[in-house]
XYZ file of C-alpha atoms in Angstrom:
686
model
C 30.806 36.959 -31.662
C 29.421 33.463 -32.161
C 26.882 31.979 -34.501
C 24.025 30.412 -32.573
C 25.608 31.868 -29.462
C 24.024 31.006 -26.144
C 25.407 32.181 -22.833
C 24.606 29.938 -19.923
C 25.004 30.512 -16.257
C 27.139 27.439 -15.798
C 25.691 25.050 -13.286
C 28.470 23.088 -11.726
C 28.482 19.335 -11.894
C 28.664 17.338 -8.680
C 32.356 16.527 -8.837
C 34.185 18.301 -6.045
C 37.945 18.248 -5.602
C 39.635 18.453 -2.238
C 42.195 21.225 -2.669
C 45.523 20.476 -1.069
C 47.720 23.587 -1.359
C 51.012 23.065 -3.156
C 52.189 26.656 -2.840
C 50.481 29.161 -0.590
C 50.078 32.911 -0.702
C 48.478 35.090 1.927
C 47.663 38.003 -0.379
C 45.869 38.183 -3.673
C 49.137 38.169 -5.607
C 50.411 35.800 -8.298
C 52.158 32.672 -7.053
C 55.714 32.890 -8.310
C 56.596 29.191 -8.234
C 53.486 27.017 -7.944
C 55.195 23.606 -8.027
C 58.612 22.155 -7.302
C 60.635 20.999 -10.290
C 60.134 17.251 -10.855
C 62.902 15.415 -9.046
C 65.033 12.600 -10.390
C 63.476 9.158 -10.439
C 66.666 7.180 -10.900
C 64.885 5.228 -13.659
C 66.142 5.317 -17.217
C 64.220 4.218 -20.304
C 66.099 2.139 -22.844
C 65.179 3.398 -26.311
C 65.679 1.419 -29.502
C 65.259 3.190 -32.830
C 62.678 1.505 -35.058
C 62.076 3.992 -37.872
C 62.720 7.392 -39.368
C 59.826 8.629 -41.453
C 60.359 10.766 -44.568
C 61.104 14.465 -44.391
C 58.117 16.703 -45.058
C 57.359 20.415 -45.117
C 54.266 22.571 -44.685
C 52.996 24.279 -47.834
C 53.481 27.156 -48.303
C 56.680 27.508 -46.227
C 55.742 28.718 -42.737
C 57.076 31.872 -41.145
C 56.911 30.261 -37.688
C 60.186 28.398 -37.158
C 58.432 25.965 -34.815
C 56.669 24.433 -37.828
C 59.890 23.985 -39.783
C 60.786 20.518 -38.526
C 62.190 17.403 -40.172
C 58.588 16.258 -40.298
C 55.572 16.597 -38.013
C 54.826 13.048 -36.861
C 52.732 13.293 -33.725
C 51.435 9.883 -32.665
C 51.874 6.132 -33.073
C 49.182 3.515 -32.631
C 48.481 -0.023 -33.796
C 45.857 -0.896 -36.383
C 43.278 -2.961 -34.418
C 43.140 -5.917 -36.795
C 45.742 -8.278 -35.362
C 48.174 -7.548 -38.214
C 50.736 -5.829 -36.012
C 50.818 -2.836 -38.355
C 51.544 0.514 -36.716
C 50.144 3.801 -37.984
C 51.750 7.238 -37.741
C 50.139 10.504 -38.925
C 52.353 13.333 -40.192
C 50.630 16.687 -39.699
C 51.951 17.781 -43.070
C 49.414 15.480 -44.688
C 50.245 11.781 -44.870
C 49.297 8.710 -42.849
C 52.061 6.106 -42.713
C 51.941 2.415 -41.914
C 54.885 0.578 -40.383
C 54.360 -3.022 -41.422
C 56.917 -5.079 -39.472
C 59.716 -2.672 -40.328
C 58.492 -1.711 -43.808
C 57.085 1.808 -44.020
C 54.796 3.210 -46.682
C 52.125 5.864 -47.215
C 48.666 4.489 -46.445
C 46.752 7.703 -47.154
C 47.738 11.118 -48.505
C 45.032 13.064 -46.719
C 46.381 16.449 -47.743
C 46.121 15.537 -51.420
C 42.556 14.280 -51.004
C 41.434 17.457 -49.220
C 43.076 19.669 -51.818
C 43.846 23.414 -51.747
C 41.890 24.107 -48.562
C 44.127 21.764 -46.542
C 45.919 24.038 -44.064
C 49.226 23.136 -42.393
C 51.520 26.172 -42.508
C 50.257 28.348 -39.631
C 49.472 27.248 -36.076
C 51.227 24.468 -34.176
C 48.127 22.254 -34.370
C 47.428 22.803 -38.047
C 47.350 20.085 -40.676
C 46.583 16.389 -40.309
C 46.104 16.326 -36.565
C 45.228 12.756 -35.674
C 43.957 9.367 -36.829
C 41.868 6.797 -34.955
C 40.935 3.343 -36.237
C 37.526 1.909 -35.413
C 37.805 -0.991 -32.925
C 36.089 -3.156 -35.566
C 38.292 -1.964 -38.443
C 39.169 -5.525 -39.403
C 35.543 -6.067 -40.467
C 34.176 -2.609 -41.299
C 37.333 -0.924 -42.639
C 36.528 2.355 -40.921
C 38.958 4.867 -39.484
C 38.734 8.565 -38.622
C 40.947 11.584 -39.130
C 41.175 15.201 -38.006
C 42.506 17.963 -40.237
C 42.301 21.746 -40.600
C 40.977 23.784 -43.516
C 41.110 27.435 -44.522
C 40.817 29.109 -47.914
C 37.493 28.785 -49.685
C 36.237 26.397 -46.980
C 35.725 29.347 -44.647
C 33.054 30.788 -46.926
C 31.743 27.787 -48.861
C 31.345 25.341 -45.974
C 29.311 25.869 -42.821
C 30.353 24.549 -39.400
C 27.954 22.069 -37.818
C 28.238 23.433 -34.285
C 28.365 27.019 -32.953
C 31.534 28.726 -34.171
C 33.010 32.250 -34.093
C 31.695 34.659 -36.707
C 35.306 35.696 -37.405
C 36.690 32.159 -37.429
C 40.167 31.638 -38.876
C 40.167 27.891 -39.433
C 37.876 24.869 -39.571
C 38.541 21.607 -37.813
C 37.150 18.627 -39.725
C 36.534 15.018 -38.694
C 36.302 12.554 -41.580
C 35.251 8.923 -41.682
C 37.120 6.728 -44.174
C 35.947 3.253 -45.221
C 38.557 0.989 -46.784
C 37.392 -1.385 -49.519
C 39.955 -3.892 -48.266
C 41.041 -3.387 -44.637
C 44.053 -5.625 -45.274
C 45.423 -3.459 -48.086
C 48.674 -1.565 -47.609
C 47.333 1.525 -49.418
C 43.897 2.998 -48.777
C 41.231 2.624 -51.404
C 37.621 3.305 -50.613
C 35.230 6.070 -49.668
C 35.101 8.898 -47.155
C 32.557 11.247 -45.678
C 32.702 14.300 -43.463
C 31.006 13.772 -40.120
C 31.716 16.966 -38.151
C 33.071 20.465 -38.839
C 33.774 23.163 -36.220
C 35.210 26.664 -36.619
C 37.877 28.178 -34.382
C 38.824 31.778 -33.671
C 42.554 31.285 -34.312
C 45.014 28.804 -35.771
C 45.704 27.162 -32.404
C 43.805 24.896 -30.003
C 41.440 23.298 -32.481
C 40.521 19.631 -32.752
C 43.298 17.610 -31.138
C 43.097 13.886 -30.397
C 40.177 11.678 -31.383
C 39.835 8.104 -30.166
C 37.800 5.139 -29.008
C 37.888 3.736 -25.487
C 39.851 0.489 -26.001
C 38.409 -0.993 -22.809
C 34.756 -0.699 -23.887
C 32.770 -3.909 -24.456
C 29.486 -4.185 -26.327
C 27.562 -3.772 -23.081
C 29.401 -0.575 -22.045
C 28.004 2.864 -22.819
C 31.348 3.791 -24.441
C 31.158 1.007 -27.011
C 32.137 2.348 -30.479
C 31.762 5.977 -29.382
C 34.306 8.505 -30.642
C 35.876 10.957 -28.182
C 36.969 14.321 -29.582
C 39.310 16.754 -27.815
C 38.311 20.264 -28.883
C 40.517 23.171 -27.799
C 39.361 26.679 -26.956
C 40.565 28.198 -30.232
C 43.131 30.295 -28.379
C 40.574 32.696 -26.892
C 39.749 31.073 -23.562
C 42.266 33.276 -21.769
C 40.033 36.326 -22.260
C 36.556 34.794 -22.685
C 34.207 32.334 -20.999
C 34.049 30.066 -24.063
C 35.427 26.936 -22.320
C 32.766 27.289 -19.601
C 29.867 27.779 -22.024
C 27.967 24.515 -22.483
C 26.361 25.914 -25.621
C 29.706 25.917 -27.448
C 31.948 23.008 -28.566
C 35.272 24.792 -28.026
C 37.256 23.936 -24.897
C 35.489 20.593 -24.438
C 35.753 16.829 -24.725
C 32.975 15.724 -27.077
C 31.609 12.194 -27.386
C 29.731 11.205 -30.548
C 28.491 8.068 -32.265
C 29.933 7.875 -35.805
C 27.243 5.357 -36.743
C 24.380 7.503 -35.447
C 22.349 10.083 -37.320
C 20.681 12.291 -34.710
C 23.464 14.907 -34.743
C 22.746 18.342 -36.131
C 23.941 17.440 -39.625
C 22.647 13.872 -39.724
C 26.178 12.489 -40.120
C 26.778 11.338 -36.532
C 24.843 10.520 -33.422
C 24.589 12.032 -29.949
C 24.698 9.276 -27.307
C 21.790 9.366 -24.898
C 24.215 8.661 -22.057
C 26.096 11.947 -22.562
C 25.791 14.153 -19.465
C 24.149 17.273 -20.919
C 21.722 15.751 -23.431
C 18.703 16.843 -21.424
C 19.964 20.286 -20.428
C 18.319 23.170 -22.241
C 20.803 25.246 -24.218
C 23.666 22.773 -23.779
C 25.262 20.775 -26.572
C 24.452 17.101 -26.193
C 27.821 16.232 -27.731
C 29.736 17.503 -24.671
C 31.234 14.878 -22.355
C 33.417 17.193 -20.196
C 34.350 20.882 -20.346
C 36.536 23.720 -19.077
C 39.674 23.108 -21.173
C 42.277 25.215 -22.935
C 44.298 22.776 -25.033
C 43.254 19.167 -24.302
C 46.043 17.787 -26.426
C 46.236 14.089 -25.588
C 44.046 11.595 -23.749
C 44.315 7.878 -23.093
C 42.643 5.144 -21.103
C 44.422 2.963 -18.602
C 44.100 -0.612 -19.819
C 44.478 -1.833 -16.234
C 43.427 -0.649 -12.813
C 39.964 0.899 -12.965
C 40.332 1.865 -16.663
C 40.470 5.599 -16.024
C 40.666 8.195 -18.765
C 43.608 10.570 -18.356
C 44.033 13.862 -20.190
C 47.280 15.723 -20.774
C 46.270 19.407 -20.731
C 48.547 22.234 -21.887
C 48.179 25.275 -19.665
C 48.388 28.982 -20.406
C 51.412 30.558 -18.721
C 52.084 28.797 -15.423
C 50.944 25.161 -15.056
C 50.460 22.115 -17.303
C 48.337 19.343 -15.836
C 47.099 15.779 -16.110
C 43.444 15.188 -15.243
C 41.287 12.170 -14.720
C 38.340 12.891 -17.034
C 34.929 11.853 -15.772
C 31.580 12.333 -17.423
C 30.313 15.881 -16.866
C 33.529 17.111 -15.272
C 34.464 20.810 -15.382
C 38.246 21.190 -15.439
C 37.955 24.881 -14.642
C 39.581 26.736 -17.521
C 39.460 29.702 -17.888
C 38.564 30.313 -14.249
C 41.217 27.889 -13.006
C 44.639 26.779 -14.203
C 45.781 23.627 -12.488
C 45.117 23.937 -8.758
C 44.973 27.729 -8.843
C 42.761 30.625 -9.839
C 43.287 32.293 -13.210
C 42.432 35.959 -13.810
C 41.564 37.090 -17.309
C 43.599 39.991 -18.628
C 45.914 39.980 -15.616
C 49.238 41.506 -16.721
C 51.264 38.913 -14.786
C 49.750 35.977 -16.700
C 50.186 34.057 -13.470
C 48.042 31.993 -11.151
C 46.517 32.992 -7.817
C 45.327 31.396 -4.570
C 41.891 29.829 -4.708
C 39.009 31.760 -3.166
C 37.721 30.584 0.216
C 34.446 29.414 -1.325
C 36.084 27.418 -4.128
C 34.426 24.142 -3.195
C 31.014 25.396 -4.277
C 32.098 25.557 -7.925
C 32.761 21.842 -8.175
C 35.818 22.103 -10.403
C 37.840 18.982 -11.139
C 41.511 19.481 -10.282
C 44.631 17.735 -11.658
C 45.965 14.391 -10.526
C 49.544 15.466 -11.333
C 51.185 18.498 -12.918
C 54.330 20.525 -13.487
C 54.861 24.263 -13.699
C 56.695 26.339 -16.271
C 59.623 27.614 -14.188
C 59.749 30.884 -16.079
C 62.986 32.845 -16.043
C 62.949 36.056 -14.041
C 64.129 37.865 -17.170
C 61.192 36.633 -19.269
C 58.325 38.897 -20.149
C 55.374 37.817 -17.973
C 53.081 36.831 -20.835
C 55.680 35.550 -23.317
C 55.533 31.959 -24.520
C 56.938 29.856 -21.681
C 58.306 27.194 -24.046
C 56.531 24.345 -22.218
C 53.925 21.894 -23.465
C 52.704 18.832 -21.601
C 52.553 15.742 -23.799
C 50.019 13.307 -22.396
C 51.051 9.679 -22.434
C 49.957 6.291 -21.142
C 49.816 4.124 -18.054
C 52.219 1.302 -18.811
C 50.508 -2.082 -18.609
C 52.781 -3.983 -20.983
C 54.515 -7.226 -20.086
C 58.062 -6.561 -21.280
C 59.212 -4.044 -18.643
C 57.930 -4.896 -15.141
C 59.678 -1.863 -13.606
C 57.312 0.447 -15.485
C 54.020 -1.206 -14.641
C 51.437 1.167 -13.221
C 53.385 4.279 -14.144
C 51.710 7.022 -16.164
C 54.512 8.024 -18.519
C 54.235 11.451 -20.106
C 56.504 14.389 -20.803
C 57.343 17.969 -21.674
C 57.427 18.142 -25.446
C 59.597 21.144 -26.270
C 62.647 20.188 -24.217
C 62.008 16.466 -24.626
C 61.776 15.568 -20.938
C 60.101 12.306 -19.939
C 58.194 12.150 -16.664
C 56.073 9.677 -14.770
C 53.615 9.540 -11.897
C 52.280 6.433 -10.200
C 48.743 5.693 -11.379
C 47.758 4.457 -7.926
C 48.482 7.960 -6.594
C 46.584 9.773 -9.362
C 43.255 10.271 -7.632
C 40.756 13.046 -8.281
C 39.997 14.921 -5.067
C 43.248 13.824 -3.430
C 46.677 15.480 -3.224
C 48.388 15.425 -6.590
C 50.673 12.499 -7.395
C 54.384 13.293 -7.424
C 55.889 13.639 -10.885
C 59.476 12.510 -11.399
C 61.851 12.806 -14.327
C 63.127 9.751 -16.177
C 66.480 9.330 -17.885
C 67.110 8.082 -21.416
C 69.552 5.380 -22.517
C 70.454 4.254 -26.032
C 72.719 1.251 -26.515
C 73.410 1.282 -22.798
C 74.691 4.871 -22.825
C 73.024 7.662 -20.904
C 71.880 10.437 -23.234
C 69.091 12.972 -23.695
C 66.437 13.419 -26.335
C 67.995 16.762 -27.241
C 71.223 14.928 -27.995
C 69.410 12.203 -29.938
C 67.665 14.688 -32.210
C 70.718 16.969 -32.387
C 68.641 20.050 -31.660
C 69.274 22.106 -28.499
C 66.060 24.096 -28.867
C 63.100 21.853 -29.744
C 62.652 18.107 -29.539
C 58.889 18.098 -30.150
C 58.414 14.878 -28.201
C 55.324 12.706 -28.654
C 54.290 9.251 -27.409
C 52.693 6.148 -28.857
C 51.516 2.725 -27.735
C 50.949 -0.593 -29.496
C 48.258 -3.194 -28.847
C 50.483 -5.048 -26.376
C 50.807 -1.908 -24.258
C 54.449 -1.256 -25.160
C 55.469 2.378 -25.483
C 57.103 4.454 -28.216
C 58.748 7.874 -28.320
C 58.595 10.137 -31.398
C 60.339 13.401 -32.258
C 59.425 15.904 -34.945
C 62.956 17.316 -34.779
C 64.404 14.382 -36.718
C 61.343 12.308 -37.621
C 62.527 9.288 -35.653
C 60.588 6.722 -33.642
C 62.059 4.780 -30.758
C 60.517 1.869 -28.905
C 60.882 1.695 -25.140
C 62.586 -1.679 -24.821
C 63.751 -1.657 -21.226
C 64.284 0.234 -18.000
C 67.345 0.483 -15.824
C 68.200 1.938 -12.456
C 70.806 4.673 -12.466
C 74.068 3.895 -10.651
C 72.982 0.299 -10.062
C 76.374 -1.326 -10.579
C 77.647 -4.070 -8.306
C 80.003 -2.381 -5.913
C 81.900 -5.401 -4.615
C 82.228 -6.974 -1.176
C 85.078 -5.103 0.503
C 83.858 -2.883 3.277
C 84.821 -0.578 6.096
C 82.567 0.061 9.095
C 82.851 1.410 12.611
C 85.697 3.725 11.699
C 85.333 6.581 14.192
C 88.735 6.609 15.887
C 91.314 9.249 15.150
C 93.727 6.644 13.749
C 91.273 5.887 10.959
C 91.216 9.440 9.660
C 93.618 11.935 8.112
C 92.263 15.502 8.465
C 93.564 18.474 6.537
C 93.870 20.325 9.868
C 93.870 17.820 12.781
C 93.340 20.536 15.423
C 89.852 21.237 14.086
C 88.612 17.665 14.600
C 87.339 15.540 17.486
C 86.780 11.784 17.669
C 84.605 11.198 20.744
C 83.785 7.546 20.156
C 80.888 6.882 17.766
C 81.187 10.125 15.853
C 83.635 11.976 13.638
C 83.273 15.676 14.480
C 84.460 18.725 12.589
C 84.359 20.952 15.672
C 85.750 24.166 14.202
C 85.237 25.625 10.753
C 87.987 25.457 8.185
C 89.447 28.326 6.231
C 90.285 28.746 2.570
C 93.629 27.332 1.463
C 95.896 28.122 -1.468
C 95.273 26.304 -4.712
C 92.088 25.558 -6.612
C 88.710 26.394 -5.127
C 87.658 23.341 -3.117
C 86.272 22.415 0.332
C 88.245 24.141 3.104
C 88.370 21.274 5.585
C 87.854 17.517 5.375
C 89.213 14.272 6.731
C 90.067 11.265 4.554
C 89.319 7.737 5.747
C 92.644 5.866 6.015
C 91.177 2.585 7.246
C 90.685 -0.039 4.549
C 91.513 0.243 0.870
C 90.782 2.846 -1.758
C 87.603 1.909 -3.607
C 86.603 1.705 -7.236
C 82.849 1.297 -7.515
C 81.575 2.159 -4.075
C 78.532 2.756 -1.898
C 78.943 5.091 1.081
C 76.301 5.082 3.821
C 76.460 7.455 6.758
C 74.469 9.760 8.975
C 75.497 13.419 8.956
C 74.526 16.438 10.991
C 75.132 20.137 10.501
C 76.001 21.805 13.803
C 76.151 25.331 12.385
C 73.020 27.183 13.585
C 70.115 27.311 11.167
C 70.101 31.087 11.442
C 73.353 31.207 9.468
C 73.309 31.022 5.685
C 75.316 28.792 3.360
C 75.434 25.816 5.707
C 77.008 22.639 4.328
C 78.748 19.344 4.881
C 80.418 17.231 2.206
C 81.001 13.547 1.447
C 84.318 12.959 -0.334
C 84.894 10.004 -2.696
C 87.328 9.077 -5.448
C 90.024 10.871 -3.442
C 93.524 10.828 -4.976
C 95.066 13.948 -3.492
C 94.184 17.305 -2.009
C 93.465 18.617 -5.508
C 91.978 15.452 -7.050
C 88.656 14.127 -5.773
C 84.862 14.161 -6.003
C 82.520 15.451 -3.356
C 78.771 15.622 -2.731
C 77.852 18.999 -1.272
C 74.848 18.828 1.094
C 73.545 22.294 1.807
C 70.609 24.282 3.109
C 70.871 26.479 0.001
C 70.349 25.432 -3.620
C 70.440 28.763 -5.422
C 74.133 29.324 -6.173
C 76.625 27.313 -8.189
C 78.830 25.961 -5.351
C 75.967 24.644 -3.229
C 73.998 21.414 -3.002
C 75.463 19.457 -5.873
C 78.022 16.923 -7.066
C 81.470 18.321 -7.870
C 84.895 17.267 -9.105
C 88.199 18.875 -8.178
C 90.862 17.997 -10.756
C 93.798 20.319 -10.189
C 91.435 23.206 -10.918
C 88.522 24.975 -9.264
C 85.662 22.637 -8.393
C 83.424 21.866 -11.358
C 79.757 21.140 -10.935
C 78.579 17.839 -12.452
C 75.024 17.117 -11.346
C 72.132 17.001 -13.790
C 69.861 18.926 -11.427
C 71.654 22.258 -11.732
C 69.699 24.731 -13.862
C 72.177 27.480 -14.674
C 69.595 29.715 -16.364
C 67.443 29.811 -13.245
C 70.326 29.409 -10.794
C 68.674 26.587 -8.888
C 69.562 22.971 -8.208
C 68.146 19.966 -6.411
C 66.028 20.560 -3.322
C 68.111 21.635 -0.283
C 69.557 18.530 1.361
C 70.023 19.698 4.959
C 67.861 22.511 6.339
C 68.064 21.813 10.083
C 70.365 20.441 12.774
C 68.894 16.926 12.780
C 70.705 13.785 11.693
C 70.242 12.837 8.054
C 71.018 9.529 6.415
C 73.085 9.911 3.257
C 73.993 7.379 0.588
C 76.448 8.013 -2.226
C 76.894 5.514 -5.052
C 79.699 5.764 -7.599
C 79.998 3.313 -10.503
C 83.542 3.394 -11.792
C 82.857 1.783 -15.174
C 80.009 4.073 -16.216
C 80.935 7.110 -14.147
C 77.389 7.258 -12.752
C 77.069 9.000 -9.381
C 73.903 9.175 -7.291
C 73.243 10.827 -3.919
C 70.269 9.717 -1.799
C 68.888 11.273 1.365
C 67.009 9.855 4.355
C 66.219 6.469 2.851
C 64.475 7.805 -0.243
C 64.561 5.382 -3.193
C 64.846 8.416 -5.485
C 68.218 10.134 -5.913
C 68.413 13.750 -4.840
C 71.319 14.343 -7.230
C 72.793 12.469 -10.184
C 75.878 12.932 -12.335
C 78.098 11.095 -14.797
C 81.869 11.589 -14.814
C 84.861 9.287 -15.397
C 87.685 11.524 -14.166
C 88.525 9.270 -11.222
C 87.844 5.531 -11.329
C 88.908 4.922 -7.730
C 89.934 6.653 -4.544
C 89.313 7.052 -0.851
C 86.324 8.542 0.933
C 86.042 11.342 3.441
C 83.881 13.879 5.266
C 84.096 17.620 5.794
C 82.769 21.092 4.928
C 83.742 24.422 3.491
C 83.493 26.740 6.517
C 80.873 25.064 8.722
C 80.883 22.519 11.516
C 79.175 19.137 11.613
C 79.561 15.468 12.351
C 79.296 11.957 10.918
C 78.358 8.567 12.396
C 77.209 5.079 11.339
C 79.635 5.043 8.442
C 79.728 1.988 6.187
C 81.714 1.898 2.961
C 81.255 -1.072 0.639
C 82.794 -1.546 -2.764
C 85.568 -2.985 -4.812
C 88.835 -2.403 -3.023
C 91.770 -1.146 -5.080
C 95.170 -1.847 -3.557
């Protein structure tokens, strides 16, 4: 199958990971839901549009609709010469410079390559990436990745072992500008490395230099190359074969000459240089689609890789020299079985530690629909990002910000928690604001199906967001906390007497001192669908913006299903109010969410509800213990957040402006429970 093919019995490298189970299974069956959906962070990124690059199209027109985008911009970086110029490659062939707001074409790579330039088939095809030499200001050198087909497949020979039936070549080119200060490239170029791939996907991805490396570091001026598995790792051992370049991170010296073609060097410090049958270019291995990597400019300067998984899990890894990330024997923290009809993941074997695989530092799963074919495209792709170390937004410092590219979701994990061999760091979802208004990237690009999100970073460490769907670039210019309005200084506390409350059905309630007790379940009443029984707090004023703090307990036995209590706010009348539903179940529409009743059946408002999967935020109350609840409602913005048990992260969030003020209350549908330690603070409305 391969030219110069060598099959090695892979000797594991001494990098063991302590497996901490996220989802368990007692039998050798696929794990249906490996990871919980990332919860809300309560942090929103302020995005400011800085550019829209020109529309471009693959040639010839592609049959795959996923390639028919406004353009195919896929990265933003800063030219390392102190000029402040930003560079952006478009996979359809051109490299743009953004020079303090002025955009222009720096290099038309597609035109230089000519007819063999390939960009119309395969999501990774075309002009894949650009990386400027750290010393570009003096030497004028930068590097690009592109794909070739056509006559190149027969007239040009790959430098490293490649499939005999290869479909595409990945090519790395060195360019030397005559004048590094020029706005349009003029100079020379040379090919330094060519590799063949078995399909049009998972070829060369990112290339880059470690920005933290000094002249005395082994990484100094060495070029890292992310090389995918060519789309065949799911049924072969290619990513595990140290004699092959596919499914690896390579590290080469562009200024060296001891590589196989004499156009690059193999660093002596690479981990497999002395191993018989192994490629000296390999830095780490065991990868499917190592799409994006970056180095933390702070902390301990770790290298993080955003890795796109097969059918179940996408992961972020800390990449260390010689590490084996496990593909295609492992996917994320789980075992992967070739040719398994479920295309799922499985529990690790009892002797897993002996293999020495490196496991993720954070991850998310694909949350496939039950109606989906098991091996169909899941529609998920992890977009690796950066640890924020900029100075403009203190709230983001130390956060590794990354995302899911198709839907345009932005996530983060705390870098201090991202430790190889430790339990994975928690990933949380971030919100998006533009001009102070909460929005989504899908709304910004006006495309409900594909955002095609990517990230960028400038020399100061500030972050950028890009979208192929409309070719726009936004700078992250701030961060804000959701529902963080000032609520005012009016308050009510210690209201547990019967005179302070107005129940729907007084006979069902008890007021034994420090608690407000719904002692008997309510029953459905005529009118719109809404909670059966609740009591409204009469003491004090109605509130506009408000924060409600209380402890609640569900007295209905755990053995019963559909247990709930509710917190009422914005109450105007028996058919006009909001409520937060706190339930032991999160799998049906009426449960565990934020709702509004407005003279009609209750309407669900929270962002966490996934109607396609019929699942919402994690169950709020699963036992009969006391739980601390906080509800914040900002009248001006309509932002609503519900917190549980002192967590700084909201369990549920929503935005609605139906009611700008009202009273608060407590109750349930048809369960029993109690409330204590109530404190309501806000802006009184009289």
